[in-house]
Coordinates of C-alpha atoms in Angstrom, one line a residue:
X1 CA -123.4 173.9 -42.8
X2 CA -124.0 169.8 -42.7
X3 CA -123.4 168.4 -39.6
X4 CA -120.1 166.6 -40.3
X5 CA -120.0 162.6 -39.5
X6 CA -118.2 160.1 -37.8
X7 CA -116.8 158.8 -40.7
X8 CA -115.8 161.5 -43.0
X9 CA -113.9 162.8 -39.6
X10 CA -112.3 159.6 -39.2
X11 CA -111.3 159.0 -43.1
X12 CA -109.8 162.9 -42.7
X13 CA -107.4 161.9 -39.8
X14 CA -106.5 158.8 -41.1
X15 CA -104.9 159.3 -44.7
X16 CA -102.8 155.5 -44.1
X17 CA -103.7 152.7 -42.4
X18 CA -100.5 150.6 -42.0
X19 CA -100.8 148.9 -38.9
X20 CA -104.6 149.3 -38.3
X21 CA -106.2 145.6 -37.5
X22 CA -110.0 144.7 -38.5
X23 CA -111.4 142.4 -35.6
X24 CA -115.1 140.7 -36.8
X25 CA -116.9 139.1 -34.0
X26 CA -120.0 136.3 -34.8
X27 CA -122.0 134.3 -32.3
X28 CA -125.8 133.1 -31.5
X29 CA -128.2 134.8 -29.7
X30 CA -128.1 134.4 -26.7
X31 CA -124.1 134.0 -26.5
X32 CA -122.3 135.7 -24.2
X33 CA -120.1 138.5 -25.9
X34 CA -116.9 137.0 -24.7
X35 CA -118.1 133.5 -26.0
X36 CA -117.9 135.2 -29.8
X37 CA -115.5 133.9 -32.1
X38 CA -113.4 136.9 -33.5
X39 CA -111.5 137.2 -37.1
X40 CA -108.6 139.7 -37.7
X41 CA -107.9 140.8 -41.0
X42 CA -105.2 143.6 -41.7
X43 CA -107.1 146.4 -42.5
X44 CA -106.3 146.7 -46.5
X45 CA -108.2 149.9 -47.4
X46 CA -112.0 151.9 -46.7
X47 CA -113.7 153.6 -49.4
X48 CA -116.6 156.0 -48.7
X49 CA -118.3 157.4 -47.1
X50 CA -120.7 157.9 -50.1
X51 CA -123.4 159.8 -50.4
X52 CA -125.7 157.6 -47.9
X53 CA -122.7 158.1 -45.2
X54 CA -122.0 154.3 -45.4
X55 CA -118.3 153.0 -45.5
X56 CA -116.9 149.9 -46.6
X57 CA -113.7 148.5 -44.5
X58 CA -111.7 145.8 -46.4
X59 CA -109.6 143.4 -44.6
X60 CA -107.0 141.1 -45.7
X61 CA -104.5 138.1 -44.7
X62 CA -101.6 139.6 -43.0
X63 CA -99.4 137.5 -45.6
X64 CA -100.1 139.9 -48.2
X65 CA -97.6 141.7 -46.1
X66 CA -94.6 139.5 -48.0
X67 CA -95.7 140.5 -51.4
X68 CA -94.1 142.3 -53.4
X69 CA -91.4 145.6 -52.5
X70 CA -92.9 145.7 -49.3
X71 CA -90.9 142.5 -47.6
X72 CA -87.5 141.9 -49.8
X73 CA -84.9 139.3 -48.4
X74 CA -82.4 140.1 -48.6
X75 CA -82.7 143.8 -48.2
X76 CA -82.0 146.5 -50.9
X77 CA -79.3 148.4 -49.7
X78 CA -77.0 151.3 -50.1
X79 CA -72.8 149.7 -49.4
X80 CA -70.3 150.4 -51.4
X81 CA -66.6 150.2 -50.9
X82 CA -64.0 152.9 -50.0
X83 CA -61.6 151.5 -51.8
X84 CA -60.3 149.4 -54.6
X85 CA -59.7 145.8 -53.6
X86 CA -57.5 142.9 -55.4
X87 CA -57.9 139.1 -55.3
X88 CA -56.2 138.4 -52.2
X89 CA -56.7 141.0 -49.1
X90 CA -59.0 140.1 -46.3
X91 CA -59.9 143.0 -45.1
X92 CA -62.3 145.3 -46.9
X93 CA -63.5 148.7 -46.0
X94 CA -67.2 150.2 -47.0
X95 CA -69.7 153.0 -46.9
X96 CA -72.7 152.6 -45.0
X97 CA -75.7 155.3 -43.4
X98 CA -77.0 152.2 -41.8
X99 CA -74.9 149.8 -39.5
X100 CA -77.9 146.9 -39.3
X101 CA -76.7 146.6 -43.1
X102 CA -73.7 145.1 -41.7
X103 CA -75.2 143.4 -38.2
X104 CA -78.6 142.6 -39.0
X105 CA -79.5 138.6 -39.8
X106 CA -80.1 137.5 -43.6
X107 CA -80.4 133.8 -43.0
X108 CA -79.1 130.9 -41.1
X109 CA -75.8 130.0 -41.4
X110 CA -72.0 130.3 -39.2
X111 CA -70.5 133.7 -41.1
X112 CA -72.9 136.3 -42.9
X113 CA -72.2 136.8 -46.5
X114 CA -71.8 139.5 -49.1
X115 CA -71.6 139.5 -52.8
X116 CA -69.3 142.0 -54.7
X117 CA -69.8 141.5 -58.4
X118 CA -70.4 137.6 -59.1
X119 CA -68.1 137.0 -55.9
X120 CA -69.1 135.9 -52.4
X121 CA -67.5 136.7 -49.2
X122 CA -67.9 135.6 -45.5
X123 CA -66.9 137.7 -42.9
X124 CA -66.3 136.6 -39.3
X125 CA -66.7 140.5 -37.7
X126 CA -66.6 144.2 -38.7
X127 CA -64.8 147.3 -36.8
X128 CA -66.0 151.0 -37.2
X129 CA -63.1 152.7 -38.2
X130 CA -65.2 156.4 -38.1
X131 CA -68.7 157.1 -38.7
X132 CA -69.9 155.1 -41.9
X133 CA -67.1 153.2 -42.8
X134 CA -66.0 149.8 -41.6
X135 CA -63.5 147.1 -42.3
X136 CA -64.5 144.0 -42.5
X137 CA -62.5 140.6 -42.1
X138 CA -63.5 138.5 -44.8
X139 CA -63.0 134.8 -46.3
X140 CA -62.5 135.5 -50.4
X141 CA -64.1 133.5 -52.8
X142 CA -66.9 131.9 -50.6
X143 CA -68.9 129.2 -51.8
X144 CA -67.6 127.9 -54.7
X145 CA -67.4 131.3 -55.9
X146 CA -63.9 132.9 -57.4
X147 CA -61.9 136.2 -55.6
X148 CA -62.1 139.1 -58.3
X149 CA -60.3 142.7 -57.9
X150 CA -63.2 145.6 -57.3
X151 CA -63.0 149.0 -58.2
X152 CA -63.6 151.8 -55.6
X153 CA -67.3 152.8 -54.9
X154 CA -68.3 148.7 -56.4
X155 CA -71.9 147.8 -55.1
X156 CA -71.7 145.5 -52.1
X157 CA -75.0 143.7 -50.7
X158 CA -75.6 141.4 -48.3
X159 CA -76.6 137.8 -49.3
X160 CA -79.3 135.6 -48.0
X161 CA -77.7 132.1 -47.0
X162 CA -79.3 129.2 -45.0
X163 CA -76.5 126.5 -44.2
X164 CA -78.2 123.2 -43.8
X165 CA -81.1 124.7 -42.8
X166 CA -85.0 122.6 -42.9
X167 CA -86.3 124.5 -45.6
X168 CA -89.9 124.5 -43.6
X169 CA -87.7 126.4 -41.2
X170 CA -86.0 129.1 -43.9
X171 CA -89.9 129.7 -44.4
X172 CA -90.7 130.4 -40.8
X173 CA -87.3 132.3 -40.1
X174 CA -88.3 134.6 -43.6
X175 CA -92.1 135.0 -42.3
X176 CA -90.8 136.1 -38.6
X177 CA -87.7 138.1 -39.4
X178 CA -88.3 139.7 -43.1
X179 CA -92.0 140.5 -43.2
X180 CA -94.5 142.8 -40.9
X181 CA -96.2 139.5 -40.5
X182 CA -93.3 139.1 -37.6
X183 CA -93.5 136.3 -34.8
X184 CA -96.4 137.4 -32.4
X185 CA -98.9 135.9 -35.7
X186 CA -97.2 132.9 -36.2
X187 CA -98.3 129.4 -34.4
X188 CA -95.2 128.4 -33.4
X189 CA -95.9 125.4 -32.0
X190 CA -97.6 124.1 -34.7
X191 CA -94.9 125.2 -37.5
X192 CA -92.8 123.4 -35.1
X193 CA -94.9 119.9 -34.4
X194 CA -95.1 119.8 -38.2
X195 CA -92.0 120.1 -39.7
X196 CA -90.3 118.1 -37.1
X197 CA -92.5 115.7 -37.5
X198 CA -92.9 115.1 -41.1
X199 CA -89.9 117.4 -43.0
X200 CA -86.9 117.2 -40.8
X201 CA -84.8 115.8 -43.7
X202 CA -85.8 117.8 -46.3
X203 CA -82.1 120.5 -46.1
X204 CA -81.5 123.1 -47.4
X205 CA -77.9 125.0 -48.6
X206 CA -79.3 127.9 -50.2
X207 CA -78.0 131.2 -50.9
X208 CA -80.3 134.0 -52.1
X209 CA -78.0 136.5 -54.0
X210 CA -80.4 139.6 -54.5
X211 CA -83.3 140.9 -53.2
X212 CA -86.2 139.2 -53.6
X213 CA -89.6 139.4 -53.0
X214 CA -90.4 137.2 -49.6
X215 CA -93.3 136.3 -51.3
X216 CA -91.6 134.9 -54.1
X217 CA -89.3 133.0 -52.4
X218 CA -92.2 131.7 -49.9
X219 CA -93.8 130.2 -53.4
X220 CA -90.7 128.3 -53.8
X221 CA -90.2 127.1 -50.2
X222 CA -93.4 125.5 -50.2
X223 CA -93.6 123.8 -53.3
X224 CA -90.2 122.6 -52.8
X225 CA -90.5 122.1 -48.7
X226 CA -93.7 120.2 -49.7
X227 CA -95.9 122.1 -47.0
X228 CA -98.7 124.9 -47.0
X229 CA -99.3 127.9 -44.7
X230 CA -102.2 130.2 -44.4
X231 CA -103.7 132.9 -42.7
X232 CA -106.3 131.1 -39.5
X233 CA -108.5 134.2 -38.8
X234 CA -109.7 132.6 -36.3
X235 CA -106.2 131.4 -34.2
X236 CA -105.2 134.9 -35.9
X237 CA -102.1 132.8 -36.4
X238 CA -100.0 131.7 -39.3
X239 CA -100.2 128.1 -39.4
X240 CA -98.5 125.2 -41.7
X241 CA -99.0 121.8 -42.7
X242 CA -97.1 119.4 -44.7
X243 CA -98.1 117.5 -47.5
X244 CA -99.0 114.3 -45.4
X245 CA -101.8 111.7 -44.6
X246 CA -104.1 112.9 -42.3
X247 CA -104.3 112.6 -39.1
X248 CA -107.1 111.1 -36.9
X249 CA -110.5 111.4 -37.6
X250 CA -111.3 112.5 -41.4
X251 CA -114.7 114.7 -41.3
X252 CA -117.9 113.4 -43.0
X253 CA -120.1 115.1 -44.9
X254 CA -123.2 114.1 -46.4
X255 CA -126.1 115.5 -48.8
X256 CA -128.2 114.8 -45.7
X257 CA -127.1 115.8 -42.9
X258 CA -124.5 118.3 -43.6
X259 CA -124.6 120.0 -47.2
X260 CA -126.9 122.8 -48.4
X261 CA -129.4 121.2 -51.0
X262 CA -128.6 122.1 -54.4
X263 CA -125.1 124.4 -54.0
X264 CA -122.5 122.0 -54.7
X265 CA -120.6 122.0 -57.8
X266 CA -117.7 120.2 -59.5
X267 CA -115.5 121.6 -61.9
X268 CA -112.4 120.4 -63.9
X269 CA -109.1 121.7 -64.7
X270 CA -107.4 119.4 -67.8
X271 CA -105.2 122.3 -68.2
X272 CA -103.2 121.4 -64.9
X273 CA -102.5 117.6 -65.3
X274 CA -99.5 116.5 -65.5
X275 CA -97.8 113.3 -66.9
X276 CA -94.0 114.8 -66.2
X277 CA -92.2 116.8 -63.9
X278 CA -88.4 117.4 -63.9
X279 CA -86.5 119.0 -60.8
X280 CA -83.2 120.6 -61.6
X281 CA -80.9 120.8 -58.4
X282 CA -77.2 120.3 -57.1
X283 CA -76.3 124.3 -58.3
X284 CA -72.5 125.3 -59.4
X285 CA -72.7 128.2 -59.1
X286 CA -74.9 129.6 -56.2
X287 CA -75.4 133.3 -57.6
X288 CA -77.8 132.2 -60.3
X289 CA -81.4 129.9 -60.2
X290 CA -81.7 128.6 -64.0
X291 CA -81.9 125.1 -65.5
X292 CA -78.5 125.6 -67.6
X293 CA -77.0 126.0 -64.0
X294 CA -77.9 122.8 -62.1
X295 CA -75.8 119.6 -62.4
X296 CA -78.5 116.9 -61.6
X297 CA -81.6 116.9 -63.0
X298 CA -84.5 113.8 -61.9
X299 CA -87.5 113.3 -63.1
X300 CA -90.3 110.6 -64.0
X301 CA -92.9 110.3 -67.3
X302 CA -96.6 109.3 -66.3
X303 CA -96.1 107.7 -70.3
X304 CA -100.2 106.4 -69.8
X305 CA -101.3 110.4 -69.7
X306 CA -99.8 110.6 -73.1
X307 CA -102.0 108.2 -74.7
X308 CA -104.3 109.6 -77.0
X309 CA -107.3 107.7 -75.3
X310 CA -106.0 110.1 -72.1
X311 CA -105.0 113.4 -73.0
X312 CA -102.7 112.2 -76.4
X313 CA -99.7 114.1 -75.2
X314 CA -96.7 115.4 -72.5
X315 CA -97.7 118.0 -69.8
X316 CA -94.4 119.4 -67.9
X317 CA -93.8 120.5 -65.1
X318 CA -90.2 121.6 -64.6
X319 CA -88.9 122.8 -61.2
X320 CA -85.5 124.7 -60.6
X321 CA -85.3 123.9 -56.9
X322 CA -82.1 125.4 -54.9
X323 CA -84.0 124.6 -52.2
X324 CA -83.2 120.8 -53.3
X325 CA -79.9 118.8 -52.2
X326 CA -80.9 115.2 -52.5
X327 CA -82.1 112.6 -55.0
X328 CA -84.8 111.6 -52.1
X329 CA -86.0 115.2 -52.2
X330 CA -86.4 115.8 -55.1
X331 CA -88.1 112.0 -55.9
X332 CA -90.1 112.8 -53.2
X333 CA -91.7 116.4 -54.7
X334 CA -92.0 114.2 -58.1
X335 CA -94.1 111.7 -56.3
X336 CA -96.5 114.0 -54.6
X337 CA -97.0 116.2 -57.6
X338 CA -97.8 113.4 -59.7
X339 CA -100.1 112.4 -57.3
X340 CA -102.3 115.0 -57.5
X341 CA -101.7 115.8 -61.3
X342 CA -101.4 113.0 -63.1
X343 CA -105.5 112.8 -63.3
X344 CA -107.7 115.6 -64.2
X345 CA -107.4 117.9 -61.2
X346 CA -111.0 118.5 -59.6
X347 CA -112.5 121.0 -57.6
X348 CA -115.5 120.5 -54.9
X349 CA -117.8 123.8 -53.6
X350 CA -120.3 122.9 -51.1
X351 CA -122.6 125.2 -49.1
X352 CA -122.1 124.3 -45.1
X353 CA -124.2 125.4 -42.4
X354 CA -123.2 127.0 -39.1
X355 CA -122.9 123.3 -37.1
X356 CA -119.7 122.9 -39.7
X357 CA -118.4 126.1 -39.3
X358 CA -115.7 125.1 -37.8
X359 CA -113.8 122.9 -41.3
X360 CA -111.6 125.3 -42.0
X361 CA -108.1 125.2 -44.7
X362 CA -106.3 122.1 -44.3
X363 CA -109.0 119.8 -42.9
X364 CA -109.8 117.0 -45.4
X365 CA -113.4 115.7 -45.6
X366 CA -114.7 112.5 -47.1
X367 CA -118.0 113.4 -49.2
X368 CA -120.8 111.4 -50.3
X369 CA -122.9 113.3 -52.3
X370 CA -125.1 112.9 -56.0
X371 CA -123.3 114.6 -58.1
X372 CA -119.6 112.6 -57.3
X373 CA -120.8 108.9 -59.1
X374 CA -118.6 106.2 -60.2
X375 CA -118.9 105.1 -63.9
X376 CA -122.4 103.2 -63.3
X377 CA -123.5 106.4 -61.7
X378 CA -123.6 105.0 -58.0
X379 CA -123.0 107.7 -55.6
X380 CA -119.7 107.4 -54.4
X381 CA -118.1 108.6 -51.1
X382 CA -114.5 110.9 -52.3
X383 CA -111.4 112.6 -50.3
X384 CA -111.4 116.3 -50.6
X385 CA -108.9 118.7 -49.1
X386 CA -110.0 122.0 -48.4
X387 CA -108.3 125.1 -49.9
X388 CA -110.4 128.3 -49.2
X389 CA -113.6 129.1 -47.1
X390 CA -116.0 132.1 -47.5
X391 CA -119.2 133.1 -45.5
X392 CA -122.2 133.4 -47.7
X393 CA -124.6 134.2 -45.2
X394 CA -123.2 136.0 -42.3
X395 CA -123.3 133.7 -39.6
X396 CA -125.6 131.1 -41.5
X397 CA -124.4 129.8 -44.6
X398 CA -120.7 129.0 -45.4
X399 CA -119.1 128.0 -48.8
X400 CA -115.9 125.4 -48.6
X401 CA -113.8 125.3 -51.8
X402 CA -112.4 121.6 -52.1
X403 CA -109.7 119.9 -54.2
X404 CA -109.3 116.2 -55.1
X405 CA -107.1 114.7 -52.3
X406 CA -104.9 111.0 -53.3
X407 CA -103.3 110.0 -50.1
X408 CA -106.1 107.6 -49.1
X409 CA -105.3 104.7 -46.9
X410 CA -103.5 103.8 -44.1
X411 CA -100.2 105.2 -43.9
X412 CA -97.5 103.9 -41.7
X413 CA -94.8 106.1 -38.9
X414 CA -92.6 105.0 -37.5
X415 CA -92.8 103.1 -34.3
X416 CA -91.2 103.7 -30.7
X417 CA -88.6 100.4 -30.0
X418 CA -90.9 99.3 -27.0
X419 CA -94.1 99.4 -29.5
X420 CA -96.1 95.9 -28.7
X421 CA -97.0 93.8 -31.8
X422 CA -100.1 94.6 -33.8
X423 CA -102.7 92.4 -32.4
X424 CA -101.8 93.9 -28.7
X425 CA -101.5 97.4 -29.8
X426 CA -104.5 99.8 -28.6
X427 CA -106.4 101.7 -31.4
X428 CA -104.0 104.7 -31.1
X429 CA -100.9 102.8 -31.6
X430 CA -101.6 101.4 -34.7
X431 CA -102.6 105.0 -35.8
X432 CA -99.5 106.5 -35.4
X433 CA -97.3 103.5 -35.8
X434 CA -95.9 100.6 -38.5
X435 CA -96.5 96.7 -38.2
X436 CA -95.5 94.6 -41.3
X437 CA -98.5 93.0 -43.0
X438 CA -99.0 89.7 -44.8
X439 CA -98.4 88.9 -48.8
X440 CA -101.9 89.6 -49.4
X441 CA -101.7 93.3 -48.3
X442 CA -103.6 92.7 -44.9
X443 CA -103.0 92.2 -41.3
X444 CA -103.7 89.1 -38.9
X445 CA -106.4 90.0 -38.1
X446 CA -107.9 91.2 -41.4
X447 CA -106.7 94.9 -41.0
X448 CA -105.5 96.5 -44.5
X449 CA -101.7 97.0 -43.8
X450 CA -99.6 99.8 -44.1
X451 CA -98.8 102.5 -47.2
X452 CA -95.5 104.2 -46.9
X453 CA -95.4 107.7 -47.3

């Protein structure tokens, strides 16, 4: 007989491979082992071995952990009442195999919810009244919603509902509590710093009626919450950023000193401009997430896209936000999408070598290289954000995808109430702060003045 091999032993005992991490280490000669930087991956599936005896691991963002069936909020479950119920009584009893139906968190709010039919109900506490079945004490007609009669055995589910709640923060809370990505991979911290610091009035009242994929509702979050998150392989953390100026220091790179001779490339997407975008919001009734539902709608028409010299007619974009309360919201998601839409969306790949391995999502780069000339063909120095990263060569070569970045300039924050005036201010201060400028757009002492954001 053939004597048998590692890994056909190890593929036999190890049918599934939920849970199982993939840890890649890469350094220079001569590097300590400890001094390695590592990447985990969740370990997506192996094929082989083949014929050879080789085996091919493939790893994946933990995120992919919210798609789909695997991460609902809230969850599917099996409740159904005991009884027949009228318009008025506040105390319900129902069938459960599963108490955490009943206890468990699905949101952020004062009372948990549940929807019977097209009704809501809060309840303040449960009691078992024998094993399975429990009465709840509930407030009928919950949320704008109107107390109907039920019939015995009606389907009851939980509802997700975030009172009030920073909407970067009903991303967090769905990430931690509703996914296997849980909070050990999150950067706390840095979900924190951020959305403190640059979304804390961005509310939201929002109640998620039937489950949904966390996924999904992540896509909507962040659009709406105007932020990003990824997967950091390297900080094996989740971390988030808002859709904001940067901060300190932009990085440089150059055909000279930094880019890989002859890999760059630009392409174009026409396809994804925009010259309006709508956003539906103020809900009546909170069960339901289509335009025909939402009392306010706001929106603005880039009317100089539509010229036939530009593009010669309307691109829309139309948002149904129940993450959205406010006219400032929502005028602020208009804003930012138009800015980055409203001209021919491009997209930057450069080749990197190991000294810039470290630029990673998130970090925006100014570029200065020959094939990114103004309309005499001078080279011209552009703001790039970067919005994926792959290694070419393993430990040598990396590749940065880029995308056309508009919030150039200086861009004003507000100042502590003991801040000195500009011209006594160190270099810091008037990085993170706000002084008025002059009529003609500058400071004192010849400084550009201040954007607001």
């Amino acid at each position: 007989l053939p004597s048998r091999t590692f890994w056909a032993v190890w593929a036999a005992r190890n049918a599934f491979f939920g849970g199982m991490e993939l840890v890649i280490y890469d350094g220079f000669e001569g590097q300590a082992f400890s001094e390695y930087r590592q990447r985990l991956y969740a370990v997506d599936k192996v094929d082989g071995p083949n014929g050879n005896g080789q085996v091919t691991i493939s790893g994946v963002s933990p995120l992919v952990q919210a798609e789909g069936k695997r991460s609902l909020f809230p969850a599917a479950m099996d409740v159904r009442l005991v009884s027949a119920i009228d318009a008025a009584q506040t105390t319900i009893r129902v069938l459960t195999n599963d108490e955490t139906n009943l206890s468990r968190s699905f949101g952020i709010s004062d009372h948990p919810g549940i929807i019977i039919g097209s009704e809501i109900m809060l309840y303040s506490g449960y009691s078992e009244i024998e094993p399975g079945i429990y009465d709840l004490t509930v407030s009928r007609g919950a949320l704008r919603t109107v107390a109907e009669t039920a019939a015995v055995d009606a389907r009851v589910q939980r509802i997700g509902y975030f009172q009030n709640v920073p909407t970067w923060r009903a991303g967090k809370y769905l990430l931690e509590e509703h996914t296997p990505v849980g909070a050990a991979l999150i950067d706390g911290p840095n979900w924190e710093g951020e959305g403190d610091t640059y979304l804390p009035t961005f509310l939201s009242d929002t109640v998620i009626p039937t489950p949904t994929p966390v996924f999904d509702l992540m896509g909507e979050i962040c659009q709406q919450g105007m932020f990003f998150c990824w997967w950091d392989e390297y900080a094996q953390k989740v971390k988030m950023q808002a859709v904001r100026p940067p901060r300190g220091a932009v990085t440089q790179l150059d055909g000279v000193s930094h880019l890989v001779a002859d890999q760059s490339s630009v392409t174009r997407e026409p396809q994804s401009t925009l010259t309006r975008v709508f956003v539906y919001y103020g809900a009546q009734d909170v069960t339901k997430n289509d335009k025909a539902n939402f009392l306010v709608v706001d929106g603005t028409i880039e009317a100089d896209g539509e010229d036939p010299r530009a593009g010669g007619e309307a691109r829309t974009l139309e948002i149904t936000a129940r993450w959205v309360n406010t006219t400032a919201h929502a005028q602020q998601i208009i804003t930012r999408i138009l800015s980055r839409y409203r001209d021919v969306p491009r997209f930057l790949t450069v080749q990197v070598t190991s000294k810039d391995r470290a630029i990673t999502i998130g970090n925006v780069c100014d570029v200065t290289q020959r094939n990114i000339v103004d309309t005499e063909g001078r080279v011209k120095s552009s703001r790039w954000q970067v919005v994926s990263w792959e290694e070419v060569k393993m430990g040598e070569i990396y590749a940065l995808d880029l995308q056309t970045y508009e919030l150039i300039g200086r861009y004003a924050f507000i100042t502590a109430n003991d801040a000195p005036d500009y011209l006594s201010a160190t270099e810091e201060q008037r990085a993170n702060g706000c002084w008025l400028c002059g009529p003609d757009g500058l400071m004192s002492n010849g400084d550009p003045g201040y954007k607001l954001q």
